[in-house]
Coordinates of C-alpha atoms in Angstrom, one line a residue:
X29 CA 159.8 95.0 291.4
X30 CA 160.8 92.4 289.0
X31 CA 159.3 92.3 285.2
X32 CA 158.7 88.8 285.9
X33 CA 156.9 89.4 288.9
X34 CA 154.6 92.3 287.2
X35 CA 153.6 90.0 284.5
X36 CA 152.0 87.3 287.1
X37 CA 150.5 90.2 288.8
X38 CA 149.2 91.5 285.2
X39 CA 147.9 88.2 284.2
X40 CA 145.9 87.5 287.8
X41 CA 144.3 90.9 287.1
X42 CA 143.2 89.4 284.0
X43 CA 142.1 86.7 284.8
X44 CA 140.4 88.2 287.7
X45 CA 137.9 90.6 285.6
X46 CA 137.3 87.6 283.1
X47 CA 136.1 85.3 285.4
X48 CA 134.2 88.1 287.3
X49 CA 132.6 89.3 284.0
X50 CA 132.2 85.6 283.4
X51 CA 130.0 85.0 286.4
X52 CA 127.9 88.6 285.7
X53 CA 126.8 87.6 282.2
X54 CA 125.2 84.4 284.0
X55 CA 123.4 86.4 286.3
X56 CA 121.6 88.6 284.2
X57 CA 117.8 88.9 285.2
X58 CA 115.0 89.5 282.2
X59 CA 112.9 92.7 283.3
X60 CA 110.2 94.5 281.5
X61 CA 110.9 97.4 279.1
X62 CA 110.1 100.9 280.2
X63 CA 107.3 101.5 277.2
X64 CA 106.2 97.9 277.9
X65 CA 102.6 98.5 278.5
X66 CA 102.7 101.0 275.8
X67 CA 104.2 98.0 273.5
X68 CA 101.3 96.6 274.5
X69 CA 98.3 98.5 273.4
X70 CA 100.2 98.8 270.0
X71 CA 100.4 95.0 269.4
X72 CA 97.0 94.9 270.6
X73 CA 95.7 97.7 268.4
X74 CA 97.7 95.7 265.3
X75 CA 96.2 92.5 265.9
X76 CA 92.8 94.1 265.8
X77 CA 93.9 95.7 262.4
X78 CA 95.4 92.6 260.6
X79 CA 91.5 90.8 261.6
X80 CA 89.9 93.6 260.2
X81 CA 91.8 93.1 256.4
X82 CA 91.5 89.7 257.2
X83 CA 87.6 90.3 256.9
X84 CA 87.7 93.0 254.1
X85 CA 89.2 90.8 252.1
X86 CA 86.7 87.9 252.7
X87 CA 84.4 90.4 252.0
X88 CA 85.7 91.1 249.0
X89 CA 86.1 88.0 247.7
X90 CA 89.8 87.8 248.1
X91 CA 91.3 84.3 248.1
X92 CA 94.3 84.0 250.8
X93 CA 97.0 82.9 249.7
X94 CA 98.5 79.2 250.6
X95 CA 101.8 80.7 251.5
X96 CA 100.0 82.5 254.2
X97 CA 101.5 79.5 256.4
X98 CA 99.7 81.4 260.1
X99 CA 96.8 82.8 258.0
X100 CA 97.3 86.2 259.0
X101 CA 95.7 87.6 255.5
X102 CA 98.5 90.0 254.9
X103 CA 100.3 87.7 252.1
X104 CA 99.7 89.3 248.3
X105 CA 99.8 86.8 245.4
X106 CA 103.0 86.1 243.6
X107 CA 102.9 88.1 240.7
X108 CA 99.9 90.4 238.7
X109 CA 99.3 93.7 237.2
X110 CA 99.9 95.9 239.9
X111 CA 103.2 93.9 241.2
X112 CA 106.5 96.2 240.7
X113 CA 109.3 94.5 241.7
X114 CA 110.5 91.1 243.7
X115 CA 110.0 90.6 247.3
X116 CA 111.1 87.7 249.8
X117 CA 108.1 85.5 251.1
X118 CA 110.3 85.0 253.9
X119 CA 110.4 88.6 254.9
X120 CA 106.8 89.2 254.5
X121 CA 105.5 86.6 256.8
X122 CA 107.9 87.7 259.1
X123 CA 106.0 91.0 259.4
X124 CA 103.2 90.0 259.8
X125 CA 103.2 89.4 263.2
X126 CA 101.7 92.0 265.7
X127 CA 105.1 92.1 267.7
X128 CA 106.6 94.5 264.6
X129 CA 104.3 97.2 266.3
X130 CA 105.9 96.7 269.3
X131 CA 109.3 97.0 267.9
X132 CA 108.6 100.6 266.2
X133 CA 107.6 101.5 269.7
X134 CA 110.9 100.2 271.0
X135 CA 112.9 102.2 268.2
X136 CA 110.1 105.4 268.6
X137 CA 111.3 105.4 272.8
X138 CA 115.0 104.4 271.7
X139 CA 114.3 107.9 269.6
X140 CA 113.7 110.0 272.1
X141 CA 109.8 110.8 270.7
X142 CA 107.1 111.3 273.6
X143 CA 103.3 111.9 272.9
X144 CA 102.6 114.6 270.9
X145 CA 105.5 114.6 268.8
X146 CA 105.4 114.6 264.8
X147 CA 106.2 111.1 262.9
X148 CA 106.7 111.7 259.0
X149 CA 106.2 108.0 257.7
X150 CA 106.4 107.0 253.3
X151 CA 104.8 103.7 253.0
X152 CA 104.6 101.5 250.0
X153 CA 102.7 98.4 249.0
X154 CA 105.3 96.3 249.2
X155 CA 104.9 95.6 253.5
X156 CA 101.5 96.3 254.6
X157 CA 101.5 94.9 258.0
X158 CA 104.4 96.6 258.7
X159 CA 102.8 99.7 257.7
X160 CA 99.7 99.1 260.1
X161 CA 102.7 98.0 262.6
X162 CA 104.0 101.9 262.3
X163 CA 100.0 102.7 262.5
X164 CA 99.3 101.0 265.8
X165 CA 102.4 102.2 267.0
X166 CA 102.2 105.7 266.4
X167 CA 98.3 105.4 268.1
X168 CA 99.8 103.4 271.2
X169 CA 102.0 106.7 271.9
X170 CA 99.8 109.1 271.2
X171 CA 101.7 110.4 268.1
X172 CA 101.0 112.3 265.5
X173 CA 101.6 110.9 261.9
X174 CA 101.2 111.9 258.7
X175 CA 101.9 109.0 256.0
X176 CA 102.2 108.9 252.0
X177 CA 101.0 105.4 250.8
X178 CA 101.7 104.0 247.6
X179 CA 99.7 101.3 245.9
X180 CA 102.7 99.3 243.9
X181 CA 103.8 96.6 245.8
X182 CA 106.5 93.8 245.2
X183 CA 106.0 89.5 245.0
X184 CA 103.6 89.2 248.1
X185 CA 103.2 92.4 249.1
X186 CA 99.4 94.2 249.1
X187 CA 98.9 93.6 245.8
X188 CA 95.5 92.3 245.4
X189 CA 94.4 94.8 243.1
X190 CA 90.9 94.7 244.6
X191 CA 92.3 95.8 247.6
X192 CA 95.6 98.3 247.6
X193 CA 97.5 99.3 250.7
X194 CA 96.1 102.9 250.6
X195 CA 92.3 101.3 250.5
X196 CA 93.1 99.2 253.6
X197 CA 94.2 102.2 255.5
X198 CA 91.5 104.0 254.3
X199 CA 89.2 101.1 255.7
X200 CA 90.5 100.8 258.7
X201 CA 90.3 104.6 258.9
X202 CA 86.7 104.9 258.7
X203 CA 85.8 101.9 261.0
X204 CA 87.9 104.5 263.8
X205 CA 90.6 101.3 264.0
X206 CA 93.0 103.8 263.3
X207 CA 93.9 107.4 264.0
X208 CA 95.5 108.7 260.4
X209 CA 94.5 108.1 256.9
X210 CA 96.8 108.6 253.8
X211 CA 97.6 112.3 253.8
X212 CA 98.5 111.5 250.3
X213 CA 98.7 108.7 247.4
X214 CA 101.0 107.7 244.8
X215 CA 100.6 105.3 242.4
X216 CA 104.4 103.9 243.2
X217 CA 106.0 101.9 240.3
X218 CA 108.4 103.4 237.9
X219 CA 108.4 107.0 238.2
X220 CA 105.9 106.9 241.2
X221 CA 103.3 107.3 238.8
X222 CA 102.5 103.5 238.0
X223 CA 104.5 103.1 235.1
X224 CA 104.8 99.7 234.2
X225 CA 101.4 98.3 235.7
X226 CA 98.7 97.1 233.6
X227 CA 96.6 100.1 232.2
X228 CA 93.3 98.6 233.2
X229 CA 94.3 97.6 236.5
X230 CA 95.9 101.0 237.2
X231 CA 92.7 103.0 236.0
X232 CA 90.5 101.1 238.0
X233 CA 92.1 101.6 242.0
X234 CA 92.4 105.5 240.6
X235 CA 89.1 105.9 240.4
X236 CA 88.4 103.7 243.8
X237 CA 90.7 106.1 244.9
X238 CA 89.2 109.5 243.7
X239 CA 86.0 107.9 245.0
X240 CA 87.0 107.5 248.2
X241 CA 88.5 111.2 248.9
X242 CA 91.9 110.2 248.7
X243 CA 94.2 112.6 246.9
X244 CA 96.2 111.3 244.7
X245 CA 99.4 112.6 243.1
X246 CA 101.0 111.9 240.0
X247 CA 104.1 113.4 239.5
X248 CA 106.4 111.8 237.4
X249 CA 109.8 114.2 238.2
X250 CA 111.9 112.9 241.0
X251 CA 112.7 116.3 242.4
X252 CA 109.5 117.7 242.2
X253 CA 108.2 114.1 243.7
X254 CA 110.9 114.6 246.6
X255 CA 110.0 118.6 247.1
X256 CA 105.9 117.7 247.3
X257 CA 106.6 115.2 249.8
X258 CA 108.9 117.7 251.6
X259 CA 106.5 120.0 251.7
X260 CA 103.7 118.0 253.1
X261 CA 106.3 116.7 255.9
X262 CA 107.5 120.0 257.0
X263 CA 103.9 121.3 257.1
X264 CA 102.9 118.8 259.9
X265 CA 106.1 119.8 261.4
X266 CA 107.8 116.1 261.9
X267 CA 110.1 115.5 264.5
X268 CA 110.5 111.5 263.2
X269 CA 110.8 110.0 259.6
X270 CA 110.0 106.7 258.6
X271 CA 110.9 105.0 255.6
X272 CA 108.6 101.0 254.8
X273 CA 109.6 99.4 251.9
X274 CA 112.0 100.5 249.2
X275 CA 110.3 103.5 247.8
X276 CA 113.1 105.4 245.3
X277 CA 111.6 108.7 247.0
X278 CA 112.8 107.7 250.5
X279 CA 115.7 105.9 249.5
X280 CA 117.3 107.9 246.6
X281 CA 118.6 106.9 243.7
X282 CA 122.5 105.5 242.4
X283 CA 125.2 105.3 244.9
X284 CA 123.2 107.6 247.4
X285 CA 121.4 104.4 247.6
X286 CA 120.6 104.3 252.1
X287 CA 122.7 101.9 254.0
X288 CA 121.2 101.1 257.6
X289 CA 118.4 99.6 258.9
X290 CA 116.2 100.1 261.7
X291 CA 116.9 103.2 263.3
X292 CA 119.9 105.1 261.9
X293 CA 122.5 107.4 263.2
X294 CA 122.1 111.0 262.5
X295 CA 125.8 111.0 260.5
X296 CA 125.2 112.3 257.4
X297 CA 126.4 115.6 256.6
X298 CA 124.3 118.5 254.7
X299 CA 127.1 118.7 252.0
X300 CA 126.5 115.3 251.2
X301 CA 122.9 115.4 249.7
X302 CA 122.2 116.1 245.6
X303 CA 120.1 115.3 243.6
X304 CA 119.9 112.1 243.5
X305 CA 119.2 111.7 247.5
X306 CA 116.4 110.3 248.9
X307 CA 113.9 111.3 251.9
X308 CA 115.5 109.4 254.3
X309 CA 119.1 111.5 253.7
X310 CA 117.6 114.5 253.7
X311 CA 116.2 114.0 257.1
X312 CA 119.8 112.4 258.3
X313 CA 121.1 116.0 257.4
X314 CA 118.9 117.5 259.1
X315 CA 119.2 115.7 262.3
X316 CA 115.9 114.4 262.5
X317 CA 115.5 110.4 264.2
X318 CA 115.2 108.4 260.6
X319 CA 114.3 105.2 260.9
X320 CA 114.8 102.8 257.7
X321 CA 112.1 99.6 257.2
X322 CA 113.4 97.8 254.3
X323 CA 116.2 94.7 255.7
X324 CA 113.6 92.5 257.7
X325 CA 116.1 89.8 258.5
X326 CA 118.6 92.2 259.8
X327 CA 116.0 94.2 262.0
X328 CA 114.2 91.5 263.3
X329 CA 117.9 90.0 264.8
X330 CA 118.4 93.4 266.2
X331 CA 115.8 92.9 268.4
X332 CA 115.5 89.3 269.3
X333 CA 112.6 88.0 267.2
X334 CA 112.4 85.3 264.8
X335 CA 112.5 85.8 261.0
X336 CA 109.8 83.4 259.3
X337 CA 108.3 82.1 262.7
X338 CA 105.8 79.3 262.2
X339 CA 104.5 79.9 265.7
X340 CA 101.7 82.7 266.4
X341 CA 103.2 85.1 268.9
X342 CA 101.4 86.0 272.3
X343 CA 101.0 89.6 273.6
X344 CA 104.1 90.4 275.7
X345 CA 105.9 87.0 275.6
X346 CA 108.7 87.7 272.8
X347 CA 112.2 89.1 273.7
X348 CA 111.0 92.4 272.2
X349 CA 109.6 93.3 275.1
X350 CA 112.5 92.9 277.8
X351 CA 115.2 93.5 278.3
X352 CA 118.2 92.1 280.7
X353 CA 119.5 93.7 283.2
X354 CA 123.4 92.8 284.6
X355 CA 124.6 92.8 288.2
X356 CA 126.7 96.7 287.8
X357 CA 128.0 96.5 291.3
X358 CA 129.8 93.4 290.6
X359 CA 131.5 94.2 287.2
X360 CA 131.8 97.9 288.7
X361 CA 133.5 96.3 291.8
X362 CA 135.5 94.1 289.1
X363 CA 136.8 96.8 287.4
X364 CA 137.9 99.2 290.4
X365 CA 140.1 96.3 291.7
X366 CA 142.1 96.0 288.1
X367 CA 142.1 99.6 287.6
X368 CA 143.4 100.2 291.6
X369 CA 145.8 97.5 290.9
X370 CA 147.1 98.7 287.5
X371 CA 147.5 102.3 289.6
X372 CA 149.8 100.4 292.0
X373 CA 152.2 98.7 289.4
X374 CA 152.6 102.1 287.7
X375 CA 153.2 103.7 290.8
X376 CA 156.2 100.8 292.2
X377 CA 157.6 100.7 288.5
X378 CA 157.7 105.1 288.1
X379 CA 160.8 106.5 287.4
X380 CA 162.6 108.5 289.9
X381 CA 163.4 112.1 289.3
X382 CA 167.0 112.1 291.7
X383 CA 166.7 115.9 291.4
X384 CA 163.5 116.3 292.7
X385 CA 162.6 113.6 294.6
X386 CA 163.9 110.9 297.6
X387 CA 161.5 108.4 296.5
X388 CA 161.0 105.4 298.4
X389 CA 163.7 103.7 300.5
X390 CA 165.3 107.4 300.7
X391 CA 165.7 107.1 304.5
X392 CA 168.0 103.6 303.8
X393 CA 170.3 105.9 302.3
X394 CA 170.4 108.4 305.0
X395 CA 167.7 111.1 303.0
X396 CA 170.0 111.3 300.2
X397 CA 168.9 111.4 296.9
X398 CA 169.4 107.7 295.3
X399 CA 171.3 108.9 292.3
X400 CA 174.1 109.6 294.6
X401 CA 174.7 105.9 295.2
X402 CA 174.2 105.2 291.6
X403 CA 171.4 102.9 291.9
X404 CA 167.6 102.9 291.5
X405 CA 165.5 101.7 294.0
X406 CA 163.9 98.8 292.0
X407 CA 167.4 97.8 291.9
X408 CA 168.2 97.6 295.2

């Protein structure tokens, strides 16, 4: 067979499974996902939440803020006392939206985790609702969590300091809206230890907090931070971590620094963690499902949803919840004619062993090998 003549027949293979791939990617039908009634009860159950802080904080006295464009009541001012670092507005009101809860139960299933399993979660101030997103999820799947909350927050964060992330848990807690309350508090901030905050400000939530039974550690030494945490973790035996916000203890420090969002690969090796690592590559090392809060623009891409919507999403509508499903008998079929076709060519265009074999057109040459009149039989 000709070069010439294999080319073409290359070329109409190719063009074959593009056009056949082609026409598949048009017929792809939207279907529900396999937790989608799980997904849910956990937007349901973080709707219900985000009304309830909505309430508190009317309660309270808490003004909302005019950036609050959907008037969810999870936007933090712009700056005070308690405020530790920067955060985007952007990001924030993206997360506030009950369809993150049905996300973590997407990445929770994409996991592998099942009811009864052990989530390990570090929260800090700086995304409440996506901490109550984590919450409601957990709840929906009948997991088991046990969180560490911090009260620092960044630029929008919960950082009313009449109402800290660890007191809306604990709220929420005792009117049964959720299952878990902080297993432990930090103060967050430089050090963990609020470092940095306004004195008064600072002294006043740590009383709130010793009032209201929640412990509360102090520990100032990033090892013995990390090894308390640890501790705490491995005790409730977790089988899942979570990391919400960019907490130094769950991210590390320096170049250790995570990279990944959403949830991670399980690629880092033991001989890779010092001192300087954070929660979330220890539990990499270990093998453990880590899944990494922090990049809200990039996660929310991941999974279809819009960053900064202006709209109020409904229960069930957004992409999050589907997923699309392609015709495999077609591209299957596609893909078995190129690959049986490919087989052919090989098999006209094969060398000839004249020692061992006849090969084809032996019987023109009376059975003799084809070496014997000096030619090959693509030659002929």
């Amino acid at each position: 067979m000709s070069k010439k003549r294999v080319y073409s027949l290359l070329f109409a293979a190719a063009l074959l499974l593009w056009s056949i791939v082609g026409v598949a990617s048009t017929m792809g039908t939207r279907a529900k996902t396999t937790c989608y009634e799980v997904q849910l009860d956990a937007y349901r159950r973080m709707e219900t939440a985000m009304q309830a802080v909505k309430d508190y904080k009317q309660a309270y006295g808490i003004e909302f803020s005019p950036l609050d464009l959907r008037k969810t009541g999870m936007i933090g001012e712009e700056y005070n006392g308690i405020t530790t670092t920067l955060g985007a507005l952007e990001a924030k009101r993206t997360t506030a939206d009950p369809n993150m809860a049905a996300m973590v139960v997407r990445m929770f299933t994409e996991a592998g985790l099942a009811a009864g399993d052990n989530v390990g979660a570090g929260f800090s101030g700086s995304f409440p609702a996506l901490n109550l997103a984590v919450i409601a999820a957990c709840d929906a799947m009948e997991l088991n969590l046990t969180y560490i909350s911090s009260v620092g927050a960044s630029t929008y964060g919960a950082n009313n300091p009449q109402l800290t992330f660890p007191e809306m848990a604990h709220l929420l807690y005792m009117d049964g809206l959720i299952s878990t309350d902080s297993r432990l508090v930090t103060m967050g901030g430089d050090y963990d230890t609020g470092h940095g905050m306004d004195e008064t400000l600072a002294a006043e939530i740590e009383q709130r907090l010793q009032t209201a039974g929640l412990e509360l550690m102090k520990q100032p030494d990033y090892n013995a931070n990390l090894t308390a945490r640890r501790k705490l973790y491995e005790a409730a035996g977790i089988d899942c971590f979570v990391a919400v916000g960019g907490n130094t203890t769950s991210l590390g420090q320096g170049e250790t620094t995570v990279v990944g969002q959403g949830l991670l690969e399980s690629t880092l090796s033991v001989g890779r963690i010092d001192e300087k690592s954070g929660l979330v590559q220890w539990y990499q090392a270990q093998g453990l499902p880590v899944i990494n809060l922090l990049n809200i623009k990039q996660i929310v891409a991941d999974y279809a949803l819009p960053f900064d919507p202006l709209v109020t999403s409904v229960a069930g509508e957004s992409a999050v919840f589907y997923t699309t499903a392609y015709p495999r008998g077609l591209i299957t079929a596609a893909l078995a004619s190129v690959l049986a076709l490919l087989v052919w060519l090989w098999w006209m265009r094969r060398p000839v062993d004249p020692e061992t074999q006849l090969s084809i057109g032996a019987k023109e040459n009376g059975g003799k090998p084809y070496a014997e009149r000096g030619t090959r039989p693509w030659k002929k």
